[in-house]
Amino acid sequence: MRKVMTRPRPRPTASRPPAGRPPTRRDSRRPTDRRPLTVPAQPPPHPTEVFAERLLLVLSGQRPLHWAARHIANTAYDDLARLAELSPLRTGGHRPTIHRIGHYQPHPEAYEVFARVATGPRLRALAFRLVLGADRKWRCTAVETDPKRH
């Protein structure tokens, strides 16, 4: 049996696929248009959320007290040092998480914040006050946890 080979017909240059890929194959991982993907910008987190996370990490023993020292003012540092020694949010094997954060704004430059913190199967309370300083940075001026364990 003889094989007969025919010459391929020349294709028009405009419809020619890019070199290195078969003409009928499409890469599903690549977008069809070549425009760069833009992700909408997320708004920055509220200061109450940032400070609640910081206090949670210190009070659960995941971070040392000096890690948050520049964000804490006056007697709140002493209160937080006393609370951190007691480790009120430390649990045996569970990592504490913030369930809910709420705040009240008694003044345009102050927040009274409360948070529910889950430590394993238990819910604990965390309250703190934020004040906007003269340098326009938020500082924690008071910290409290529920008095059950201390």
Short mmCIF file of N, CA, C and O in Angstrom, two decimals, residues 13-131:
data_model
loop_
_atom_site.label_atom_id
_atom_site.label_comp_id
_atom_site.label_asym_id
_atom_site.label_seq_id
_atom_site.Cartn_x
_atom_site.Cartn_y
_atom_site.Cartn_z
N THR A 13 -2.57 34.71 6.39
CA THR A 13 -1.73 35.09 7.53
C THR A 13 -2.55 35.71 8.66
O THR A 13 -2.16 35.65 9.81
N ALA A 14 -3.69 36.30 8.39
CA ALA A 14 -4.47 36.97 9.44
C ALA A 14 -5.12 35.97 10.40
O ALA A 14 -5.27 36.25 11.57
N SER A 15 -5.51 34.81 9.95
CA SER A 15 -6.19 33.85 10.82
C SER A 15 -5.24 32.79 11.37
O SER A 15 -5.69 31.82 11.94
N ARG A 16 -4.00 33.00 11.20
CA ARG A 16 -3.02 32.03 11.67
C ARG A 16 -2.91 32.09 13.20
O ARG A 16 -2.79 33.15 13.78
N PRO A 17 -2.95 30.95 13.90
CA PRO A 17 -2.84 30.94 15.36
C PRO A 17 -1.41 31.27 15.79
O PRO A 17 -0.48 31.17 14.99
N PRO A 18 -1.23 31.65 17.03
CA PRO A 18 0.12 31.93 17.50
C PRO A 18 0.99 30.68 17.43
O PRO A 18 0.52 29.56 17.59
N ALA A 19 2.25 30.92 17.18
CA ALA A 19 3.19 29.79 17.07
C ALA A 19 3.33 29.08 18.40
O ALA A 19 3.26 29.69 19.46
N GLY A 20 3.52 27.79 18.36
CA GLY A 20 3.74 27.02 19.57
C GLY A 20 2.49 26.35 20.12
O GLY A 20 2.56 25.62 21.09
N ARG A 21 1.33 26.56 19.51
CA ARG A 21 0.11 25.96 20.00
C ARG A 21 -0.68 25.45 18.80
O ARG A 21 -0.78 26.11 17.78
N PRO A 22 -1.29 24.28 18.90
CA PRO A 22 -2.11 23.79 17.80
C PRO A 22 -3.26 24.77 17.52
O PRO A 22 -3.73 25.47 18.42
N PRO A 23 -3.74 24.81 16.29
CA PRO A 23 -4.73 25.82 15.92
C PRO A 23 -6.08 25.68 16.62
O PRO A 23 -6.77 26.67 16.82
N THR A 24 -6.48 24.50 17.02
CA THR A 24 -7.81 24.34 17.61
C THR A 24 -7.78 24.30 19.13
O THR A 24 -8.82 24.22 19.76
N ARG A 25 -6.64 24.35 19.72
CA ARG A 25 -6.53 24.21 21.17
C ARG A 25 -6.54 25.57 21.85
O ARG A 25 -5.85 26.48 21.45
N ARG A 26 -7.32 25.68 22.90
CA ARG A 26 -7.39 26.91 23.68
C ARG A 26 -6.95 26.61 25.11
O ARG A 26 -7.27 25.57 25.66
N ASP A 27 -6.22 27.53 25.70
CA ASP A 27 -5.78 27.37 27.08
C ASP A 27 -6.84 27.97 27.99
O ASP A 27 -7.06 29.19 28.01
N SER A 28 -7.51 27.12 28.77
CA SER A 28 -8.62 27.59 29.61
C SER A 28 -8.12 28.39 30.81
O SER A 28 -8.90 29.05 31.48
N ARG A 29 -6.83 28.31 31.12
CA ARG A 29 -6.30 29.05 32.25
C ARG A 29 -6.04 30.50 31.93
O ARG A 29 -5.87 31.32 32.80
N ARG A 30 -5.97 30.83 30.66
CA ARG A 30 -5.70 32.20 30.26
C ARG A 30 -6.99 32.89 29.86
O ARG A 30 -7.85 32.31 29.21
N PRO A 31 -7.14 34.14 30.26
CA PRO A 31 -8.35 34.86 29.84
C PRO A 31 -8.32 35.12 28.35
O PRO A 31 -7.26 35.21 27.72
N THR A 32 -9.49 35.24 27.77
CA THR A 32 -9.55 35.43 26.32
C THR A 32 -9.14 36.83 25.93
O THR A 32 -8.53 37.02 24.90
N ASP A 33 -9.46 37.81 26.76
CA ASP A 33 -8.99 39.15 26.43
C ASP A 33 -7.66 39.40 27.13
O ASP A 33 -7.38 38.85 28.16
N ARG A 34 -6.89 40.25 26.60
CA ARG A 34 -5.54 40.48 27.10
C ARG A 34 -5.44 41.67 28.06
O ARG A 34 -4.36 42.07 28.42
N ARG A 35 -6.60 42.20 28.47
CA ARG A 35 -6.57 43.32 29.42
C ARG A 35 -6.15 42.80 30.79
O ARG A 35 -6.53 41.71 31.19
N PRO A 36 -5.40 43.59 31.56
CA PRO A 36 -5.01 43.14 32.90
C PRO A 36 -6.23 43.08 33.82
O PRO A 36 -7.15 43.90 33.72
N LEU A 37 -6.23 42.09 34.68
CA LEU A 37 -7.33 41.94 35.62
C LEU A 37 -7.20 42.99 36.71
O LEU A 37 -6.13 43.18 37.28
N THR A 38 -8.28 43.66 37.01
CA THR A 38 -8.26 44.66 38.06
C THR A 38 -9.15 44.20 39.20
O THR A 38 -10.28 43.77 38.98
N VAL A 39 -8.64 44.26 40.38
CA VAL A 39 -9.37 43.88 41.57
C VAL A 39 -9.83 45.16 42.24
O VAL A 39 -9.03 46.08 42.45
N PRO A 40 -11.11 45.26 42.58
CA PRO A 40 -11.55 46.50 43.23
C PRO A 40 -10.85 46.69 44.57
O PRO A 40 -10.63 45.74 45.32
N ALA A 41 -10.51 47.92 44.85
CA ALA A 41 -9.80 48.22 46.09
C ALA A 41 -10.72 48.02 47.29
O ALA A 41 -11.88 48.41 47.26
N GLN A 42 -10.20 47.39 48.31
CA GLN A 42 -10.96 47.16 49.53
C GLN A 42 -10.77 48.37 50.45
O GLN A 42 -9.67 48.90 50.54
N PRO A 43 -11.81 48.78 51.13
CA PRO A 43 -11.62 49.89 52.07
C PRO A 43 -10.75 49.44 53.23
O PRO A 43 -10.75 48.25 53.58
N PRO A 44 -9.99 50.34 53.83
CA PRO A 44 -9.15 49.93 54.96
C PRO A 44 -10.02 49.49 56.12
O PRO A 44 -11.16 49.95 56.28
N PRO A 45 -9.53 48.58 56.96
CA PRO A 45 -10.33 48.12 58.09
C PRO A 45 -10.56 49.25 59.09
O PRO A 45 -9.75 50.16 59.22
N HIS A 46 -11.68 49.16 59.77
CA HIS A 46 -12.02 50.17 60.78
C HIS A 46 -11.04 50.05 61.94
O HIS A 46 -10.60 48.95 62.28
N PRO A 47 -10.67 51.15 62.59
CA PRO A 47 -9.70 51.07 63.71
C PRO A 47 -10.16 50.14 64.82
O PRO A 47 -9.33 49.52 65.48
N THR A 48 -11.47 50.01 65.03
CA THR A 48 -11.94 49.13 66.09
C THR A 48 -11.60 47.67 65.78
O THR A 48 -11.26 46.91 66.69
N GLU A 49 -11.67 47.29 64.52
CA GLU A 49 -11.33 45.91 64.13
C GLU A 49 -9.84 45.65 64.30
O GLU A 49 -9.43 44.59 64.77
N VAL A 50 -9.02 46.61 63.91
CA VAL A 50 -7.57 46.46 64.02
C VAL A 50 -7.16 46.31 65.48
O VAL A 50 -6.38 45.40 65.83
N PHE A 51 -7.69 47.17 66.35
CA PHE A 51 -7.31 47.10 67.76
C PHE A 51 -7.86 45.87 68.45
O PHE A 51 -7.22 45.32 69.33
N ALA A 52 -9.04 45.44 68.06
CA ALA A 52 -9.59 44.22 68.66
C ALA A 52 -8.69 43.03 68.35
O ALA A 52 -8.41 42.20 69.23
N GLU A 53 -8.20 42.95 67.12
CA GLU A 53 -7.27 41.86 66.76
C GLU A 53 -5.98 41.96 67.55
O GLU A 53 -5.45 40.95 68.03
N ARG A 54 -5.45 43.16 67.69
CA ARG A 54 -4.19 43.34 68.44
C ARG A 54 -4.35 42.92 69.88
O ARG A 54 -3.51 42.22 70.44
N LEU A 55 -5.42 43.39 70.51
CA LEU A 55 -5.64 43.04 71.92
C LEU A 55 -5.89 41.54 72.08
O LEU A 55 -5.43 40.94 73.05
N LEU A 56 -6.59 40.95 71.15
CA LEU A 56 -6.83 39.51 71.20
C LEU A 56 -5.52 38.73 71.16
O LEU A 56 -5.33 37.78 71.92
N LEU A 57 -4.61 39.13 70.30
CA LEU A 57 -3.33 38.43 70.19
C LEU A 57 -2.50 38.57 71.46
O LEU A 57 -1.83 37.63 71.89
N VAL A 58 -2.55 39.74 72.10
CA VAL A 58 -1.79 39.94 73.34
C VAL A 58 -2.43 39.18 74.49
O VAL A 58 -1.75 38.49 75.25
N LEU A 59 -3.75 39.28 74.63
CA LEU A 59 -4.43 38.64 75.76
C LEU A 59 -4.51 37.12 75.64
O LEU A 59 -4.73 36.44 76.63
N SER A 60 -4.32 36.60 74.44
CA SER A 60 -4.31 35.14 74.30
C SER A 60 -2.90 34.57 74.38
O SER A 60 -2.73 33.36 74.29
N GLY A 61 -1.90 35.43 74.51
CA GLY A 61 -0.53 34.96 74.64
C GLY A 61 0.14 34.67 73.30
O GLY A 61 1.24 34.13 73.28
N GLN A 62 -0.47 35.03 72.19
CA GLN A 62 0.13 34.77 70.88
C GLN A 62 1.18 35.82 70.52
O GLN A 62 2.06 35.55 69.71
N ARG A 63 1.08 37.00 71.11
CA ARG A 63 2.05 38.07 70.91
C ARG A 63 2.45 38.65 72.25
O ARG A 63 1.65 38.69 73.19
N PRO A 64 3.69 39.15 72.37
CA PRO A 64 4.09 39.76 73.64
C PRO A 64 3.47 41.15 73.79
O PRO A 64 3.04 41.77 72.82
N LEU A 65 3.46 41.64 75.01
CA LEU A 65 2.84 42.92 75.31
C LEU A 65 3.53 44.08 74.57
O LEU A 65 2.87 44.98 74.07
N HIS A 66 4.82 44.05 74.48
CA HIS A 66 5.54 45.16 73.84
C HIS A 66 5.23 45.27 72.35
O HIS A 66 5.49 46.30 71.73
N TRP A 67 4.66 44.23 71.75
CA TRP A 67 4.28 44.27 70.34
C TRP A 67 3.21 45.33 70.08
O TRP A 67 3.18 45.95 69.03
N ALA A 68 2.34 45.57 71.06
CA ALA A 68 1.27 46.55 70.90
C ALA A 68 1.50 47.81 71.72
O ALA A 68 0.62 48.66 71.81
N ALA A 69 2.68 47.97 72.32
CA ALA A 69 2.92 49.05 73.27
C ALA A 69 2.75 50.44 72.67
O ALA A 69 2.23 51.34 73.32
N ARG A 70 3.16 50.65 71.44
CA ARG A 70 3.07 52.01 70.89
C ARG A 70 1.64 52.42 70.56
O ARG A 70 1.39 53.57 70.27
N HIS A 71 0.70 51.48 70.61
CA HIS A 71 -0.69 51.78 70.32
C HIS A 71 -1.53 51.91 71.59
O HIS A 71 -2.74 52.02 71.51
N ILE A 72 -0.88 51.87 72.75
CA ILE A 72 -1.60 51.89 74.02
C ILE A 72 -1.07 53.07 74.84
O ILE A 72 0.14 53.28 74.92
N ALA A 73 -1.97 53.82 75.43
CA ALA A 73 -1.57 55.04 76.15
C ALA A 73 -1.84 54.92 77.64
O ALA A 73 -2.76 54.23 78.07
N ASN A 74 -1.03 55.63 78.39
CA ASN A 74 -1.21 55.88 79.82
C ASN A 74 -1.46 54.64 80.65
O ASN A 74 -0.72 53.66 80.57
N THR A 75 -2.51 54.67 81.46
CA THR A 75 -2.77 53.57 82.40
C THR A 75 -3.28 52.32 81.71
O THR A 75 -3.29 51.25 82.32
N ALA A 76 -3.72 52.43 80.48
CA ALA A 76 -4.20 51.25 79.75
C ALA A 76 -3.07 50.24 79.58
O ALA A 76 -3.32 49.04 79.56
N TYR A 77 -1.84 50.72 79.45
CA TYR A 77 -0.70 49.80 79.33
C TYR A 77 -0.56 48.97 80.60
O TYR A 77 -0.34 47.76 80.54
N ASP A 78 -0.69 49.62 81.77
CA ASP A 78 -0.60 48.89 83.04
C ASP A 78 -1.74 47.89 83.18
O ASP A 78 -1.54 46.76 83.64
N ASP A 79 -2.95 48.31 82.78
CA ASP A 79 -4.09 47.39 82.83
C ASP A 79 -3.88 46.20 81.91
O ASP A 79 -4.17 45.06 82.27
N LEU A 80 -3.38 46.47 80.72
CA LEU A 80 -3.15 45.38 79.77
C LEU A 80 -2.03 44.46 80.25
O LEU A 80 -2.11 43.24 80.06
N ALA A 81 -1.01 45.01 80.89
CA ALA A 81 0.07 44.18 81.42
C ALA A 81 -0.47 43.25 82.50
O ALA A 81 -0.12 42.05 82.54
N ARG A 82 -1.34 43.77 83.38
CA ARG A 82 -1.94 42.94 84.43
C ARG A 82 -2.81 41.85 83.82
O ARG A 82 -2.75 40.69 84.20
N LEU A 83 -3.60 42.22 82.82
CA LEU A 83 -4.47 41.24 82.17
C LEU A 83 -3.67 40.20 81.38
O LEU A 83 -4.04 39.03 81.36
N ALA A 84 -2.60 40.63 80.73
CA ALA A 84 -1.80 39.71 79.93
C ALA A 84 -1.14 38.64 80.80
O ALA A 84 -0.95 37.51 80.36
N GLU A 85 -0.79 39.00 82.03
CA GLU A 85 -0.21 38.01 82.94
C GLU A 85 -1.22 36.91 83.27
O GLU A 85 -0.86 35.75 83.41
N LEU A 86 -2.48 37.30 83.37
CA LEU A 86 -3.53 36.32 83.68
C LEU A 86 -3.94 35.52 82.46
O LEU A 86 -4.57 34.47 82.61
N SER A 87 -3.62 36.01 81.27
CA SER A 87 -3.98 35.37 80.00
C SER A 87 -5.45 34.96 79.98
O SER A 87 -5.79 33.79 79.87
N PRO A 88 -6.36 35.93 80.06
CA PRO A 88 -7.77 35.58 80.15
C PRO A 88 -8.35 34.94 78.90
O PRO A 88 -9.35 34.24 78.97
N LEU A 89 -7.72 35.13 77.76
CA LEU A 89 -8.26 34.56 76.52
C LEU A 89 -7.45 33.36 76.03
O LEU A 89 -7.66 32.88 74.93
N ARG A 90 -6.53 32.88 76.85
CA ARG A 90 -5.76 31.70 76.46
C ARG A 90 -6.59 30.46 76.70
O ARG A 90 -7.27 30.32 77.70
N THR A 91 -6.53 29.54 75.75
CA THR A 91 -7.28 28.30 75.87
C THR A 91 -6.32 27.13 75.68
O THR A 91 -5.20 27.30 75.23
N GLY A 92 -6.81 25.95 76.00
CA GLY A 92 -5.97 24.77 75.88
C GLY A 92 -5.48 24.51 74.47
O GLY A 92 -4.29 24.43 74.21
N GLY A 93 -6.37 24.35 73.53
CA GLY A 93 -5.95 24.05 72.18
C GLY A 93 -6.66 24.86 71.12
O GLY A 93 -6.38 24.75 69.95
N HIS A 94 -7.59 25.69 71.54
CA HIS A 94 -8.37 26.48 70.59
C HIS A 94 -7.76 27.86 70.43
O HIS A 94 -7.31 28.46 71.39
N ARG A 95 -7.78 28.35 69.22
CA ARG A 95 -7.32 29.71 68.96
C ARG A 95 -8.53 30.64 69.10
O ARG A 95 -9.55 30.43 68.45
N PRO A 96 -8.44 31.67 69.95
CA PRO A 96 -9.60 32.55 70.12
C PRO A 96 -9.88 33.34 68.85
O PRO A 96 -8.97 33.73 68.13
N THR A 97 -11.17 33.55 68.60
CA THR A 97 -11.58 34.32 67.43
C THR A 97 -12.61 35.35 67.84
O THR A 97 -13.36 35.15 68.80
N ILE A 98 -12.66 36.43 67.09
CA ILE A 98 -13.62 37.49 67.37
C ILE A 98 -14.92 37.16 66.64
O ILE A 98 -14.93 36.97 65.43
N HIS A 99 -16.00 37.07 67.40
CA HIS A 99 -17.30 36.78 66.80
C HIS A 99 -18.00 38.04 66.34
O HIS A 99 -18.58 38.08 65.27
N ARG A 100 -17.97 39.07 67.16
CA ARG A 100 -18.68 40.29 66.81
C ARG A 100 -18.00 41.48 67.46
O ARG A 100 -17.53 41.40 68.59
N ILE A 101 -17.96 42.58 66.73
CA ILE A 101 -17.42 43.83 67.25
C ILE A 101 -18.49 44.90 67.10
O ILE A 101 -19.12 45.02 66.05
N GLY A 102 -18.68 45.67 68.13
CA GLY A 102 -19.59 46.81 68.07
C GLY A 102 -18.92 48.00 68.71
O GLY A 102 -17.96 47.86 69.48
N HIS A 103 -19.41 49.18 68.41
CA HIS A 103 -18.82 50.36 69.02
C HIS A 103 -19.86 51.47 69.17
O HIS A 103 -20.88 51.49 68.51
N TYR A 104 -19.56 52.35 70.08
CA TYR A 104 -20.35 53.54 70.33
C TYR A 104 -19.38 54.71 70.23
O TYR A 104 -18.27 54.65 70.74
N GLN A 105 -19.81 55.78 69.58
CA GLN A 105 -18.94 56.93 69.39
C GLN A 105 -19.48 58.11 70.20
O GLN A 105 -20.30 58.89 69.71
N PRO A 106 -19.01 58.27 71.45
CA PRO A 106 -19.52 59.37 72.27
C PRO A 106 -18.99 60.74 71.83
O PRO A 106 -19.57 61.76 72.15
N HIS A 107 -17.91 60.71 71.09
CA HIS A 107 -17.25 61.93 70.64
C HIS A 107 -16.64 61.63 69.27
O HIS A 107 -16.28 60.48 69.01
N PRO A 108 -16.51 62.60 68.37
CA PRO A 108 -15.95 62.30 67.04
C PRO A 108 -14.54 61.72 67.08
O PRO A 108 -14.11 61.08 66.13
N GLU A 109 -13.84 61.91 68.19
CA GLU A 109 -12.47 61.41 68.27
C GLU A 109 -12.32 60.31 69.31
O GLU A 109 -11.23 60.10 69.86
N ALA A 110 -13.39 59.58 69.58
CA ALA A 110 -13.32 58.50 70.57
C ALA A 110 -14.32 57.40 70.22
O ALA A 110 -15.39 57.66 69.67
N TYR A 111 -13.94 56.17 70.53
CA TYR A 111 -14.80 55.00 70.35
C TYR A 111 -14.81 54.19 71.64
O TYR A 111 -13.77 53.96 72.24
N GLU A 112 -15.99 53.75 72.03
CA GLU A 112 -16.14 52.75 73.09
C GLU A 112 -16.45 51.45 72.36
O GLU A 112 -17.47 51.35 71.67
N VAL A 113 -15.60 50.46 72.50
CA VAL A 113 -15.70 49.24 71.68
C VAL A 113 -15.97 48.04 72.58
O VAL A 113 -15.40 47.91 73.66
N PHE A 114 -16.83 47.16 72.09
CA PHE A 114 -17.07 45.88 72.78
C PHE A 114 -16.96 44.77 71.75
O PHE A 114 -17.28 44.95 70.58
N ALA A 115 -16.47 43.63 72.20
CA ALA A 115 -16.29 42.50 71.29
C ALA A 115 -16.63 41.21 72.01
O ALA A 115 -16.39 41.07 73.20
N ARG A 116 -17.19 40.27 71.25
CA ARG A 116 -17.41 38.91 71.74
C ARG A 116 -16.30 38.05 71.18
O ARG A 116 -16.08 38.00 69.97
N VAL A 117 -15.62 37.35 72.07
CA VAL A 117 -14.50 36.52 71.68
C VAL A 117 -14.81 35.08 72.02
O VAL A 117 -15.17 34.77 73.16
N ALA A 118 -14.67 34.21 71.04
CA ALA A 118 -14.90 32.78 71.26
C ALA A 118 -13.58 32.14 71.64
O ALA A 118 -12.59 32.24 70.92
N THR A 119 -13.56 31.49 72.79
CA THR A 119 -12.39 30.72 73.24
C THR A 119 -12.85 29.28 73.38
O THR A 119 -13.28 28.86 74.44
N GLY A 120 -12.76 28.56 72.29
CA GLY A 120 -13.28 27.20 72.28
C GLY A 120 -14.80 27.26 72.31
O GLY A 120 -15.41 28.01 71.56
N PRO A 121 -15.44 26.53 73.23
CA PRO A 121 -16.91 26.56 73.28
C PRO A 121 -17.47 27.76 74.04
O PRO A 121 -18.67 27.99 74.03
N ARG A 122 -16.61 28.54 74.70
CA ARG A 122 -17.07 29.67 75.52
C ARG A 122 -17.00 30.98 74.76
O ARG A 122 -16.13 31.18 73.92
N LEU A 123 -17.89 31.90 75.12
CA LEU A 123 -17.83 33.27 74.63
C LEU A 123 -17.37 34.16 75.77
O LEU A 123 -17.84 34.04 76.90
N ARG A 124 -16.43 35.02 75.47
CA ARG A 124 -15.88 35.95 76.47
C ARG A 124 -16.12 37.37 75.99
O ARG A 124 -16.34 37.61 74.81
N ALA A 125 -16.02 38.32 76.90
CA ALA A 125 -16.24 39.73 76.58
C ALA A 125 -14.93 40.49 76.63
O ALA A 125 -14.06 40.22 77.46
N LEU A 126 -14.79 41.43 75.73
CA LEU A 126 -13.62 42.32 75.68
C LEU A 126 -14.15 43.72 75.40
O LEU A 126 -14.98 43.91 74.51
N ALA A 127 -13.71 44.69 76.19
CA ALA A 127 -14.12 46.08 75.99
C ALA A 127 -12.88 46.95 76.04
O ALA A 127 -11.97 46.70 76.83
N PHE A 128 -12.87 47.97 75.21
CA PHE A 128 -11.74 48.92 75.22
C PHE A 128 -12.19 50.25 74.65
O PHE A 128 -13.23 50.37 74.03
N ARG A 129 -11.38 51.26 74.90
CA ARG A 129 -11.66 52.61 74.42
C ARG A 129 -10.52 53.06 73.52
O ARG A 129 -9.35 52.87 73.83
N LEU A 130 -10.90 53.67 72.41
CA LEU A 130 -9.92 54.23 71.47
C LEU A 130 -10.10 55.74 71.43
O LEU A 130 -11.23 56.23 71.38
N VAL A 131 -8.97 56.46 71.45
CA VAL A 131 -9.00 57.92 71.38
C VAL A 131 -8.02 58.35 70.29
O VAL A 131 -6.91 57.82 70.20
#
